[in-house]
């Protein structure tokens, strides 16, 4: 008696080879999607994510790769005569701009395609990128103060307004950090931050620590307001990613209304 | 004087956002200089026209060209520069006024301001799109030429 593989008719042996190949392809695809997911989460444009995933798949031997990305999901189907058609989807949640990470992911993607890195090397590269240090809490506090006072002056506030705005900015960061720990919904976080911002700005002017509530608030609001999201959503729509654009547009509008609501609540109290 | 304050705070504001977006080292400075440039162009265009839409459009075209060039110089995605440098332009102020009218129950003023906000955002978005399209074409042409040279 020969071994099992020898006794199999040739078409079935081919079938096993196909399955083994498909299993391997699925594993590759999984890690390619990891890169795509992180790119999207740290602020990569939809077109960049689609393009990168497609290139990676083709570099790893797919004959055809169809990628569909919206802000909350990625769908990829790859095809090759060696393993047939394979599809994986990934649900994406939570977006936080991290342009340094985006840059590193982009480099990794280029290196993988250009130098044909192995799967192990690519996985190691991704782990290194995710482990890279972030700015500390102190720097973030200074950043909030810097943005608040800059925009308070930018829109025509006095030096006193800018100072008040900077201090309120720091307090907002503390609140934001506390809320983030509870993993609350983004709208609730915006509502609480705008309430606190409006309250503190009103109090500051009442006690003579600022000249104009508007000028103090506008510095703080630049931290919360979805102006960039609004612009980016339109950019998405104009470049043909209508669904992503619409989703972001509605999200931005709702967020703006939530912030308005927060300020209105406090203005009613003061 | 007001112009100087605006330019300096545009730079500092962009720097702040660059930090928020976790941009690193030498790119911090380049990205925030983009914000300064964008606001400079906006102010300069003020001598030629008082149409805000045109001024925002011109500023966003220039900042995108700056971003695409810098991306090629320091080898990183153009988004990094474009997103950060567009901070002084984004209609946050206009959006704030929309919200204010909304809070004061002045719905007609709120709608008018909302329309202005969207219009400004559109002009910025379209302004960013034009240079990006041109750079893509150039990139594609180079790529095709390389492929042809490889084959021959």
mmCIF file of C-alpha atoms in Angstrom, chain A residues 43-45 48 55 96-103 106-107 110 133-135 139-140 143-144 146-147 149-151 153-156 180 213-215 217-218 221-223 225-228 230-232 234-235 238-239 249 252 255-257 259-261 263-264 267, chain B residues 2 5-10 12-25 27-28 39 74-84 86-97 99-100 102-103 117-118 121-122 124-126 128-129 132 139 143:
data_model
loop_
_atom_site.group_PDB
_atom_site.id
_atom_site.type_symbol
_atom_site.label_atom_id
_atom_site.label_comp_id
_atom_site.label_asym_id
_atom_site.label_seq_id
_atom_site.Cartn_x
_atom_site.Cartn_y
_atom_site.Cartn_z
ATOM 1 C CA UNK A 43 -6.241 59.466 9.393
ATOM 2 C CA UNK A 44 -5.318 58.020 5.990
ATOM 3 C CA UNK A 45 -7.621 58.989 3.133
ATOM 4 C CA UNK A 48 -4.797 55.907 0.004
ATOM 5 C CA UNK A 55 -0.713 47.086 -4.058
ATOM 6 C CA UNK A 96 -7.689 59.463 15.872
ATOM 7 C CA UNK A 97 -5.281 61.485 13.780
ATOM 8 C CA UNK A 98 -1.768 60.137 14.111
ATOM 9 C CA UNK A 99 0.119 61.446 11.116
ATOM 10 C CA UNK A 100 3.467 60.101 12.257
ATOM 11 C CA UNK A 101 2.070 56.585 12.367
ATOM 12 C CA UNK A 102 0.445 57.102 8.977
ATOM 13 C CA UNK A 103 3.812 58.086 7.565
ATOM 14 C CA UNK A 106 3.052 54.239 4.292
ATOM 15 C CA UNK A 107 6.789 53.551 4.349
ATOM 16 C CA UNK A 110 6.170 50.798 0.079
ATOM 17 C CA UNK A 133 6.145 56.083 21.712
ATOM 18 C CA UNK A 134 3.464 58.793 21.713
ATOM 19 C CA UNK A 135 3.649 62.341 23.013
ATOM 20 C CA UNK A 139 2.987 67.823 25.911
ATOM 21 C CA UNK A 140 -0.725 67.318 25.240
ATOM 22 C CA UNK A 143 -0.755 71.678 23.069
ATOM 23 C CA UNK A 144 -4.311 72.361 24.235
ATOM 24 C CA UNK A 146 -1.237 76.632 22.740
ATOM 25 C CA UNK A 147 -4.114 75.969 20.341
ATOM 26 C CA UNK A 149 -4.697 80.896 23.113
ATOM 27 C CA UNK A 150 -3.476 81.060 19.500
ATOM 28 C CA UNK A 151 -6.975 80.940 18.054
ATOM 29 C CA UNK A 153 -5.805 85.882 19.437
ATOM 30 C CA UNK A 154 -6.258 84.844 15.810
ATOM 31 C CA UNK A 155 -9.948 85.732 15.849
ATOM 32 C CA UNK A 156 -9.245 89.090 17.467
ATOM 33 C CA UNK A 180 -11.716 58.963 27.471
ATOM 34 C CA UNK A 213 -16.893 85.285 26.317
ATOM 35 C CA UNK A 214 -16.959 84.836 22.536
ATOM 36 C CA UNK A 215 -13.242 85.385 22.081
ATOM 37 C CA UNK A 217 -14.758 80.360 23.737
ATOM 38 C CA UNK A 218 -13.674 80.424 20.114
ATOM 39 C CA UNK A 221 -14.029 75.599 20.390
ATOM 40 C CA UNK A 222 -11.346 75.209 17.742
ATOM 41 C CA UNK A 223 -10.259 72.143 19.735
ATOM 42 C CA UNK A 225 -15.293 71.884 16.402
ATOM 43 C CA UNK A 226 -15.381 69.538 13.416
ATOM 44 C CA UNK A 227 -14.176 72.125 10.883
ATOM 45 C CA UNK A 228 -11.490 69.813 9.568
ATOM 46 C CA UNK A 230 -16.312 69.031 7.423
ATOM 47 C CA UNK A 231 -13.627 70.023 4.916
ATOM 48 C CA UNK A 232 -12.349 66.463 4.632
ATOM 49 C CA UNK A 234 -16.322 67.381 1.160
ATOM 50 C CA UNK A 235 -12.907 66.407 -0.139
ATOM 51 C CA UNK A 238 -15.437 65.383 -4.552
ATOM 52 C CA UNK A 239 -12.862 62.672 -5.075
ATOM 53 C CA UNK A 249 -20.474 65.127 6.742
ATOM 54 C CA UNK A 252 -19.556 66.593 11.573
ATOM 55 C CA UNK A 255 -21.107 67.084 16.368
ATOM 56 C CA UNK A 256 -21.450 70.808 15.641
ATOM 57 C CA UNK A 257 -25.071 70.708 16.809
ATOM 58 C CA UNK A 259 -21.440 71.468 20.760
ATOM 59 C CA UNK A 260 -23.967 74.238 20.132
ATOM 60 C CA UNK A 261 -26.354 72.443 22.454
ATOM 61 C CA UNK A 263 -23.012 75.966 24.989
ATOM 62 C CA UNK A 264 -26.721 76.758 24.904
ATOM 63 C CA UNK A 267 -25.715 80.020 28.512
ATOM 64 C CA UNK B 2 -3.442 92.856 13.197
ATOM 65 C CA UNK B 5 -0.751 88.862 15.012
ATOM 66 C CA UNK B 6 -2.883 86.757 12.664
ATOM 67 C CA UNK B 7 0.139 85.354 10.862
ATOM 68 C CA UNK B 8 1.974 84.473 14.063
ATOM 69 C CA UNK B 9 -1.081 82.878 15.652
ATOM 70 C CA UNK B 10 -1.854 81.015 12.420
ATOM 71 C CA UNK B 12 1.244 78.718 16.406
ATOM 72 C CA UNK B 13 -2.253 77.302 15.912
ATOM 73 C CA UNK B 14 -1.016 75.023 13.146
ATOM 74 C CA UNK B 15 1.892 73.994 15.343
ATOM 75 C CA UNK B 16 -0.557 73.112 18.102
ATOM 76 C CA UNK B 17 -2.655 71.018 15.769
ATOM 77 C CA UNK B 18 0.453 69.378 14.320
ATOM 78 C CA UNK B 19 1.269 68.273 17.883
ATOM 79 C CA UNK B 20 -2.315 67.089 18.386
ATOM 80 C CA UNK B 21 -2.030 65.072 15.174
ATOM 81 C CA UNK B 22 1.271 63.637 16.441
ATOM 82 C CA UNK B 23 3.521 64.984 13.719
ATOM 83 C CA UNK B 24 7.179 64.507 14.581
ATOM 84 C CA UNK B 25 10.392 66.550 14.648
ATOM 85 C CA UNK B 27 8.065 67.946 9.942
ATOM 86 C CA UNK B 28 6.429 69.885 12.783
ATOM 87 C CA UNK B 39 -2.972 82.450 5.915
ATOM 88 C CA UNK B 74 11.035 64.810 2.848
ATOM 89 C CA UNK B 75 9.417 61.610 1.530
ATOM 90 C CA UNK B 76 6.192 61.263 3.475
ATOM 91 C CA UNK B 77 2.466 61.446 2.687
ATOM 92 C CA UNK B 78 1.270 64.862 1.492
ATOM 93 C CA UNK B 79 -1.754 64.550 3.793
ATOM 94 C CA UNK B 80 0.502 65.268 6.740
ATOM 95 C CA UNK B 81 1.228 68.776 5.445
ATOM 96 C CA UNK B 82 -2.137 69.452 3.871
ATOM 97 C CA UNK B 83 -4.205 68.565 6.937
ATOM 98 C CA UNK B 84 -2.014 70.574 9.293
ATOM 99 C CA UNK B 86 -5.273 73.912 6.357
ATOM 100 C CA UNK B 87 -6.012 74.512 10.058
ATOM 101 C CA UNK B 88 -6.106 78.335 9.887
ATOM 102 C CA UNK B 89 -8.359 78.104 6.829
ATOM 103 C CA UNK B 90 -10.931 75.616 8.060
ATOM 104 C CA UNK B 91 -14.187 77.445 8.696
ATOM 105 C CA UNK B 92 -14.208 76.869 12.457
ATOM 106 C CA UNK B 93 -15.009 80.516 13.129
ATOM 107 C CA UNK B 94 -17.849 80.483 10.654
ATOM 108 C CA UNK B 95 -19.174 77.244 12.122
ATOM 109 C CA UNK B 96 -19.024 78.832 15.572
ATOM 110 C CA UNK B 97 -21.111 81.795 14.414
ATOM 111 C CA UNK B 99 -23.941 77.700 16.238
ATOM 112 C CA UNK B 100 -24.296 81.065 17.965
ATOM 113 C CA UNK B 102 -28.729 78.720 16.386
ATOM 114 C CA UNK B 103 -28.444 79.249 20.130
ATOM 115 C CA UNK B 117 -19.727 77.679 6.118
ATOM 116 C CA UNK B 118 -20.447 74.875 3.670
ATOM 117 C CA UNK B 121 -15.540 74.291 3.051
ATOM 118 C CA UNK B 122 -16.403 73.459 -0.572
ATOM 119 C CA UNK B 124 -11.221 74.752 0.296
ATOM 120 C CA UNK B 125 -11.962 71.149 -0.693
ATOM 121 C CA UNK B 126 -12.032 71.960 -4.410
ATOM 122 C CA UNK B 128 -7.135 71.048 -2.549
ATOM 123 C CA UNK B 129 -8.396 68.751 -5.260
ATOM 124 C CA UNK B 132 -3.590 66.938 -6.221
ATOM 125 C CA UNK B 139 3.332 61.001 -11.134
ATOM 126 C CA UNK B 143 5.607 55.952 -13.804
#
